[in-house]
Amino acid sequence: EPEVTQTPSHQVTQMGQEVILRCVPISNHLYFYWYRQILGQKVEFLVSFYNNEISEKSEIFDDQFSVERPDGSNFTLKIRSTKLEDSAMYFCASRPGDEKLFFGSGTQLSVL
Amino acid sequence: GDSVTQMEGPVTLSEEAFLTINCTYTATGYPSLFWYVQYPGEGLQLLLKATKADDKGSNKGFEATYRKETTSFHLEKGSVQVSDSAVYFCAPYSGGYQKVTFGTGTKLQVIP
């Protein structure tokens, strides 16, 4: 079965640094998402992306966050100036026109 | 927006015991309903879904029935295995480019 691929699997950064989390969605999918999960807590929606623009974003997705689909295959999440509370597992997801979401295996971000 | 309430975990069962994980939701209109599963160290995977009232989703011995009258989608399995140990997430989805909203997740631990 096709997979959503996320890199890196682990990312350690210093507070205040910029990080870019990368995702390669499944090739014929149309809708793209970022979610995050702080250890032991709920899976939280960050942002959805369709037709090369953000379709919805949560309160978490403030000005420090941005998303891009720079080349038609990659889908990136940038955090400009990381904070300690950004430490979490970040999941990318994509889906075709129907409803099933396909998730990547996540990037564990640790902000020190 | 959509919201979901799941029973608190962790749920600890002996192998071959009967499992029920309760889930109730609120949503505009008539959403599709999903159960996702997260095995240790992995991303979320779709377990089963139901798209309309009285539909029963099933997979790997798990079942859930879409109950519109009680806005519920409880997950059941007649005989759990150690390999079922994971976190289970209930999720309604109201369609279009809207996000899938996850519950807090219920951790299941099955002991031999």
PDB file of C-alpha atoms in Angstrom:
ATOM      1  CA  GLU A   1       0.000   0.000   0.000  1.00  0.00           C
ATOM      2  CA  PRO A   2       1.273   3.533  -0.702  1.00  0.00           C
ATOM      3  CA  GLU A   3       2.684   5.388   2.271  1.00  0.00           C
ATOM      4  CA  VAL A   4       3.095   8.907   3.517  1.00  0.00           C
ATOM      5  CA  THR A   5       6.782   9.430   4.251  1.00  0.00           C
ATOM      6  CA  GLN A   6       8.084  11.804   6.896  1.00  0.00           C
ATOM      7  CA  THR A   7      11.637  12.914   7.537  1.00  0.00           C
ATOM      8  CA  PRO A   8      13.466  13.091   9.822  1.00  0.00           C
ATOM      9  CA  SER A   9      12.057  10.601  12.302  1.00  0.00           C
ATOM     10  CA  HIS A  10      13.686  12.529  15.152  1.00  0.00           C
ATOM     11  CA  GLN A  11      14.726  16.153  15.291  1.00  0.00           C
ATOM     12  CA  VAL A  12      16.466  17.827  18.187  1.00  0.00           C
ATOM     13  CA  THR A  13      16.812  21.593  18.176  1.00  0.00           C
ATOM     14  CA  GLN A  14      17.623  24.487  20.462  1.00  0.00           C
ATOM     15  CA  MET A  15      14.910  26.867  21.562  1.00  0.00           C
ATOM     16  CA  GLY A  16      14.616  29.776  19.147  1.00  0.00           C
ATOM     17  CA  GLN A  17      15.924  27.836  16.154  1.00  0.00           C
ATOM     18  CA  GLU A  18      14.000  27.227  12.974  1.00  0.00           C
ATOM     19  CA  VAL A  19      13.008  23.695  12.018  1.00  0.00           C
ATOM     20  CA  ILE A  20      11.516  22.269   8.853  1.00  0.00           C
ATOM     21  CA  LEU A  21       9.636  19.012   9.003  1.00  0.00           C
ATOM     22  CA  ARG A  22       9.260  17.241   5.699  1.00  0.00           C
ATOM     23  CA  CYS A  23       6.541  15.031   4.310  1.00  0.00           C
ATOM     24  CA  VAL A  24       5.990  13.276   1.019  1.00  0.00           C
ATOM     25  CA  PRO A  25       2.264  12.617   0.683  1.00  0.00           C
ATOM     26  CA  ILE A  26       0.861   9.879  -1.509  1.00  0.00           C
ATOM     27  CA  SER A  27       1.176  11.048  -5.076  1.00  0.00           C
ATOM     28  CA  ASN A  28      -2.440  11.314  -6.212  1.00  0.00           C
ATOM     29  CA  HIS A  29      -3.770  12.785  -2.988  1.00  0.00           C
ATOM     30  CA  LEU A  30      -5.388  16.198  -2.917  1.00  0.00           C
ATOM     31  CA  TYR A  31      -5.700  17.148   0.756  1.00  0.00           C
ATOM     32  CA  PHE A  32      -2.805  17.492   3.149  1.00  0.00           C
ATOM     33  CA  TYR A  33      -2.694  17.906   6.891  1.00  0.00           C
ATOM     34  CA  TRP A  34      -0.380  18.410   9.817  1.00  0.00           C
ATOM     35  CA  TYR A  35      -1.321  17.136  13.266  1.00  0.00           C
ATOM     36  CA  ARG A  36       0.700  16.960  16.424  1.00  0.00           C
ATOM     37  CA  GLN A  37       0.635  14.856  19.556  1.00  0.00           C
ATOM     38  CA  ILE A  38       2.290  15.940  22.748  1.00  0.00           C
ATOM     39  CA  LEU A  39       3.415  12.915  24.725  1.00  0.00           C
ATOM     40  CA  GLY A  40       0.457  11.153  26.258  1.00  0.00           C
ATOM     41  CA  GLN A  41      -2.031  13.721  25.039  1.00  0.00           C
ATOM     42  CA  LYS A  42      -4.594  14.051  22.277  1.00  0.00           C
ATOM     43  CA  VAL A  43      -3.862  14.290  18.594  1.00  0.00           C
ATOM     44  CA  GLU A  44      -4.306  17.956  17.718  1.00  0.00           C
ATOM     45  CA  PHE A  45      -5.083  19.412  14.335  1.00  0.00           C
ATOM     46  CA  LEU A  46      -2.697  22.097  13.117  1.00  0.00           C
ATOM     47  CA  VAL A  47      -3.504  22.890   9.497  1.00  0.00           C
ATOM     48  CA  SER A  48      -5.109  21.579   6.329  1.00  0.00           C
ATOM     49  CA  PHE A  49      -3.962  22.399   2.805  1.00  0.00           C
ATOM     50  CA  TYR A  50      -5.818  22.060  -0.456  1.00  0.00           C
ATOM     51  CA  ASN A  51      -5.311  23.458  -3.924  1.00  0.00           C
ATOM     52  CA  ASN A  52      -2.034  25.073  -2.881  1.00  0.00           C
ATOM     53  CA  GLU A  53      -3.445  27.052  -0.019  1.00  0.00           C
ATOM     54  CA  ILE A  54      -4.362  26.686   3.607  1.00  0.00           C
ATOM     55  CA  SER A  55      -8.003  25.647   3.947  1.00  0.00           C
ATOM     56  CA  GLU A  56      -8.182  25.597   7.741  1.00  0.00           C
ATOM     57  CA  LYS A  57      -5.862  26.169  10.651  1.00  0.00           C
ATOM     58  CA  SER A  58      -6.149  25.828  14.393  1.00  0.00           C
ATOM     59  CA  GLU A  59      -5.310  28.284  17.135  1.00  0.00           C
ATOM     60  CA  ILE A  60      -2.025  26.442  17.622  1.00  0.00           C
ATOM     61  CA  PHE A  61      -0.970  27.353  14.084  1.00  0.00           C
ATOM     62  CA  ASP A  62       0.165  30.888  14.823  1.00  0.00           C
ATOM     63  CA  ASP A  63       2.571  33.148  12.942  1.00  0.00           C
ATOM     64  CA  GLN A  64       5.508  30.955  13.934  1.00  0.00           C
ATOM     65  CA  PHE A  65       4.170  28.157  11.733  1.00  0.00           C
ATOM     66  CA  SER A  66       3.991  27.936   7.968  1.00  0.00           C
ATOM     67  CA  VAL A  67       3.393  25.237   5.394  1.00  0.00           C
ATOM     68  CA  GLU A  68       4.528  24.840   1.823  1.00  0.00           C
ATOM     69  CA  ARG A  69       4.174  22.474  -1.041  1.00  0.00           C
ATOM     70  CA  PRO A  70       7.196  23.709  -2.937  1.00  0.00           C
ATOM     71  CA  ASP A  71       7.512  21.213  -5.754  1.00  0.00           C
ATOM     72  CA  GLY A  72       4.298  19.251  -6.110  1.00  0.00           C
ATOM     73  CA  SER A  73       5.546  16.315  -4.077  1.00  0.00           C
ATOM     74  CA  ASN A  74       6.903  17.571  -0.752  1.00  0.00           C
ATOM     75  CA  PHE A  75       4.754  19.137   1.956  1.00  0.00           C
ATOM     76  CA  THR A  76       6.688  20.953   4.661  1.00  0.00           C
ATOM     77  CA  LEU A  77       5.919  22.402   8.065  1.00  0.00           C
ATOM     78  CA  LYS A  78       8.221  25.193   9.230  1.00  0.00           C
ATOM     79  CA  ILE A  79       8.461  26.466  12.771  1.00  0.00           C
ATOM     80  CA  ARG A  80      10.378  29.732  12.692  1.00  0.00           C
ATOM     81  CA  SER A  81      11.436  30.093  16.301  1.00  0.00           C
ATOM     82  CA  THR A  82      10.854  26.963  18.298  1.00  0.00           C
ATOM     83  CA  LYS A  83       9.638  26.989  21.884  1.00  0.00           C
ATOM     84  CA  LEU A  84       9.916  24.312  24.514  1.00  0.00           C
ATOM     85  CA  GLU A  85       6.203  23.632  24.221  1.00  0.00           C
ATOM     86  CA  ASP A  86       6.588  22.792  20.534  1.00  0.00           C
ATOM     87  CA  SER A  87       8.131  19.495  21.576  1.00  0.00           C
ATOM     88  CA  ALA A  88       5.770  16.849  20.219  1.00  0.00           C
ATOM     89  CA  MET A  89       5.296  14.176  17.614  1.00  0.00           C
ATOM     90  CA  TYR A  90       4.254  15.808  14.351  1.00  0.00           C
ATOM     91  CA  PHE A  91       2.194  13.784  11.922  1.00  0.00           C
ATOM     92  CA  CYS A  92       1.618  14.517   8.273  1.00  0.00           C
ATOM     93  CA  ALA A  93      -1.466  13.081   6.616  1.00  0.00           C
ATOM     94  CA  SER A  94      -2.963  13.084   3.165  1.00  0.00           C
ATOM     95  CA  ARG A  95      -6.045  11.811   1.462  1.00  0.00           C
ATOM     96  CA  PRO A  96      -7.530  11.536  -1.994  1.00  0.00           C
ATOM     97  CA  GLY A  97     -10.977  12.878  -2.729  1.00  0.00           C
ATOM     98  CA  ASP A  98     -12.675  10.415  -0.402  1.00  0.00           C
ATOM     99  CA  GLU A  99     -12.444  10.355   3.347  1.00  0.00           C
ATOM    100  CA  LYS A 100      -9.688   8.000   4.419  1.00  0.00           C
ATOM    101  CA  LEU A 101      -6.690   9.753   5.910  1.00  0.00           C
ATOM    102  CA  PHE A 102      -3.266   8.206   5.462  1.00  0.00           C
ATOM    103  CA  PHE A 103      -0.777   9.143   8.154  1.00  0.00           C
ATOM    104  CA  GLY A 104       2.982   9.198   8.141  1.00  0.00           C
ATOM    105  CA  SER A 105       4.881   7.631  11.028  1.00  0.00           C
ATOM    106  CA  GLY A 106       5.704  11.037  12.463  1.00  0.00           C
ATOM    107  CA  THR A 107       8.644  13.249  13.358  1.00  0.00           C
ATOM    108  CA  GLN A 108       9.512  13.460  17.031  1.00  0.00           C
ATOM    109  CA  LEU A 109      10.584  17.054  17.674  1.00  0.00           C
ATOM    110  CA  SER A 110      12.505  17.794  20.847  1.00  0.00           C
ATOM    111  CA  VAL A 111      13.176  21.436  21.710  1.00  0.00           C
ATOM    112  CA  LEU A 112      15.879  21.941  24.311  1.00  0.00           C
TER     113      LEU A 112
ATOM    114  CA  GLY B   1     -17.015  22.152  14.750  1.00  0.00           C
ATOM    115  CA  ASP B   2     -16.968  18.446  15.383  1.00  0.00           C
ATOM    116  CA  SER B   3     -16.043  17.085  18.782  1.00  0.00           C
ATOM    117  CA  VAL B   4     -15.731  13.665  20.336  1.00  0.00           C
ATOM    118  CA  THR B   5     -15.653  12.176  23.814  1.00  0.00           C
ATOM    119  CA  GLN B   6     -13.940   8.889  24.516  1.00  0.00           C
ATOM    120  CA  MET B   7     -13.751   6.850  27.645  1.00  0.00           C
ATOM    121  CA  GLU B   8     -10.718   7.399  29.786  1.00  0.00           C
ATOM    122  CA  GLY B   9      -7.919   4.900  29.711  1.00  0.00           C
ATOM    123  CA  PRO B  10      -5.881   2.972  30.200  1.00  0.00           C
ATOM    124  CA  VAL B  11      -8.044  -0.084  29.779  1.00  0.00           C
ATOM    125  CA  THR B  12      -6.337  -3.249  30.955  1.00  0.00           C
ATOM    126  CA  LEU B  13      -7.734  -6.602  29.900  1.00  0.00           C
ATOM    127  CA  SER B  14      -6.653 -10.192  29.929  1.00  0.00           C
ATOM    128  CA  GLU B  15      -6.180 -11.969  26.644  1.00  0.00           C
ATOM    129  CA  GLU B  16      -9.483 -13.243  25.165  1.00  0.00           C
ATOM    130  CA  ALA B  17     -11.556 -10.760  27.182  1.00  0.00           C
ATOM    131  CA  PHE B  18     -14.347  -8.702  25.624  1.00  0.00           C
ATOM    132  CA  LEU B  19     -13.508  -5.110  24.758  1.00  0.00           C
ATOM    133  CA  THR B  20     -15.726  -2.052  24.607  1.00  0.00           C
ATOM    134  CA  ILE B  21     -14.369   1.465  24.146  1.00  0.00           C
ATOM    135  CA  ASN B  22     -17.094   4.098  24.275  1.00  0.00           C
ATOM    136  CA  CYS B  23     -17.218   7.045  21.919  1.00  0.00           C
ATOM    137  CA  THR B  24     -19.814   9.782  21.534  1.00  0.00           C
ATOM    138  CA  TYR B  25     -19.615  12.694  19.139  1.00  0.00           C
ATOM    139  CA  THR B  26     -21.144  16.015  18.209  1.00  0.00           C
ATOM    140  CA  ALA B  27     -21.098  17.225  14.642  1.00  0.00           C
ATOM    141  CA  THR B  28     -22.985  19.336  12.164  1.00  0.00           C
ATOM    142  CA  GLY B  29     -25.056  17.176   9.878  1.00  0.00           C
ATOM    143  CA  TYR B  30     -24.267  13.506   9.540  1.00  0.00           C
ATOM    144  CA  PRO B  31     -20.576  12.849   9.698  1.00  0.00           C
ATOM    145  CA  SER B  32     -18.666   9.764   8.728  1.00  0.00           C
ATOM    146  CA  LEU B  33     -17.191   8.046  11.760  1.00  0.00           C
ATOM    147  CA  PHE B  34     -13.764   6.476  12.090  1.00  0.00           C
ATOM    148  CA  TRP B  35     -11.696   4.501  14.535  1.00  0.00           C
ATOM    149  CA  TYR B  36      -7.948   4.921  14.189  1.00  0.00           C
ATOM    150  CA  VAL B  37      -5.329   2.856  16.000  1.00  0.00           C
ATOM    151  CA  GLN B  38      -1.810   3.850  17.023  1.00  0.00           C
ATOM    152  CA  TYR B  39       0.604   1.054  17.830  1.00  0.00           C
ATOM    153  CA  PRO B  40       3.653   1.924  19.957  1.00  0.00           C
ATOM    154  CA  GLY B  41       6.134   4.078  18.071  1.00  0.00           C
ATOM    155  CA  GLU B  42       3.953   4.376  14.977  1.00  0.00           C
ATOM    156  CA  GLY B  43       1.561   6.806  13.323  1.00  0.00           C
ATOM    157  CA  LEU B  44      -2.198   6.476  13.212  1.00  0.00           C
ATOM    158  CA  GLN B  45      -3.802   3.844  11.008  1.00  0.00           C
ATOM    159  CA  LEU B  46      -7.423   3.616   9.974  1.00  0.00           C
ATOM    160  CA  LEU B  47      -9.016   0.651  11.753  1.00  0.00           C
ATOM    161  CA  LEU B  48     -12.604   0.896  10.547  1.00  0.00           C
ATOM    162  CA  LYS B  49     -15.238   3.357   9.452  1.00  0.00           C
ATOM    163  CA  ALA B  50     -18.962   3.839   8.961  1.00  0.00           C
ATOM    164  CA  THR B  51     -20.494   6.438   6.701  1.00  0.00           C
ATOM    165  CA  LYS B  52     -24.180   6.469   7.592  1.00  0.00           C
ATOM    166  CA  ALA B  53     -26.608   5.605  10.352  1.00  0.00           C
ATOM    167  CA  ASP B  54     -26.808   1.922  11.325  1.00  0.00           C
ATOM    168  CA  ASP B  55     -23.733   1.056   9.254  1.00  0.00           C
ATOM    169  CA  LYS B  56     -21.375  -1.351  10.960  1.00  0.00           C
ATOM    170  CA  GLY B  57     -17.669  -0.976  10.324  1.00  0.00           C
ATOM    171  CA  SER B  58     -15.462  -3.987  10.955  1.00  0.00           C
ATOM    172  CA  ASN B  59     -11.832  -4.976  10.637  1.00  0.00           C
ATOM    173  CA  LYS B  60      -9.445  -7.394  12.381  1.00  0.00           C
ATOM    174  CA  GLY B  61     -12.264  -8.617  14.637  1.00  0.00           C
ATOM    175  CA  PHE B  62     -13.167  -5.091  15.757  1.00  0.00           C
ATOM    176  CA  GLU B  63     -16.654  -3.703  15.122  1.00  0.00           C
ATOM    177  CA  ALA B  64     -18.451  -0.410  15.621  1.00  0.00           C
ATOM    178  CA  THR B  65     -22.002   0.581  14.719  1.00  0.00           C
ATOM    179  CA  TYR B  66     -23.024   4.119  13.757  1.00  0.00           C
ATOM    180  CA  ARG B  67     -25.841   5.039  16.164  1.00  0.00           C
ATOM    181  CA  LYS B  68     -27.370   8.315  15.087  1.00  0.00           C
ATOM    182  CA  GLU B  69     -29.987   8.360  17.845  1.00  0.00           C
ATOM    183  CA  THR B  70     -27.381   8.207  20.583  1.00  0.00           C
ATOM    184  CA  THR B  71     -24.570   9.900  18.564  1.00  0.00           C
ATOM    185  CA  SER B  72     -22.289   7.026  19.469  1.00  0.00           C
ATOM    186  CA  PHE B  73     -19.769   4.792  17.743  1.00  0.00           C
ATOM    187  CA  HIS B  74     -18.538   2.341  20.376  1.00  0.00           C
ATOM    188  CA  LEU B  75     -15.679   0.025  19.475  1.00  0.00           C
ATOM    189  CA  GLU B  76     -16.003  -3.663  20.378  1.00  0.00           C
ATOM    190  CA  LYS B  77     -14.024  -6.845  20.026  1.00  0.00           C
ATOM    191  CA  GLY B  78     -15.103 -10.212  21.271  1.00  0.00           C
ATOM    192  CA  SER B  79     -11.683 -11.599  22.183  1.00  0.00           C
ATOM    193  CA  VAL B  80      -8.667  -9.320  22.469  1.00  0.00           C
ATOM    194  CA  GLN B  81      -5.082 -10.358  21.879  1.00  0.00           C
ATOM    195  CA  VAL B  82      -1.814  -9.021  23.250  1.00  0.00           C
ATOM    196  CA  SER B  83      -1.111  -7.628  19.783  1.00  0.00           C
ATOM    197  CA  ASP B  84      -4.180  -5.379  20.114  1.00  0.00           C
ATOM    198  CA  SER B  85      -2.362  -3.312  22.737  1.00  0.00           C
ATOM    199  CA  ALA B  86      -2.397   0.202  21.310  1.00  0.00           C
ATOM    200  CA  VAL B  87      -4.099   3.578  21.588  1.00  0.00           C
ATOM    201  CA  TYR B  88      -7.482   3.828  19.891  1.00  0.00           C
ATOM    202  CA  PHE B  89      -8.903   7.109  18.592  1.00  0.00           C
ATOM    203  CA  CYS B  90     -12.496   7.828  17.648  1.00  0.00           C
ATOM    204  CA  ALA B  91     -12.919  10.487  14.962  1.00  0.00           C
ATOM    205  CA  PRO B  92     -15.925  12.087  13.233  1.00  0.00           C
ATOM    206  CA  TYR B  93     -15.513  13.694   9.838  1.00  0.00           C
ATOM    207  CA  SER B  94     -18.065  16.063   8.336  1.00  0.00           C
ATOM    208  CA  GLY B  95     -16.763  16.114   4.815  1.00  0.00           C
ATOM    209  CA  GLY B  96     -15.120  18.368   2.277  1.00  0.00           C
ATOM    210  CA  TYR B  97     -11.734  19.757   3.187  1.00  0.00           C
ATOM    211  CA  GLN B  98     -12.602  19.857   6.883  1.00  0.00           C
ATOM    212  CA  LYS B  99     -10.265  18.314   9.344  1.00  0.00           C
ATOM    213  CA  VAL B 100     -10.752  14.983  11.018  1.00  0.00           C
ATOM    214  CA  THR B 101     -11.222  15.640  14.745  1.00  0.00           C
ATOM    215  CA  PHE B 102      -9.687  13.130  17.123  1.00  0.00           C
ATOM    216  CA  GLY B 103     -10.713  12.182  20.613  1.00  0.00           C
ATOM    217  CA  THR B 104      -8.204  11.952  23.421  1.00  0.00           C
ATOM    218  CA  GLY B 105      -7.500   8.330  22.621  1.00  0.00           C
ATOM    219  CA  THR B 106      -7.959   5.285  24.829  1.00  0.00           C
ATOM    220  CA  LYS B 107      -4.950   3.192  25.658  1.00  0.00           C
ATOM    221  CA  LEU B 108      -5.588  -0.543  25.670  1.00  0.00           C
ATOM    222  CA  GLN B 109      -3.238  -2.902  27.415  1.00  0.00           C
ATOM    223  CA  VAL B 110      -3.823  -6.629  26.940  1.00  0.00           C
ATOM    224  CA  ILE B 111      -1.976  -8.925  29.293  1.00  0.00           C
ATOM    225  CA  PRO B 112      -1.357 -12.614  28.643  1.00  0.00           C
TER     226      PRO B 112
END
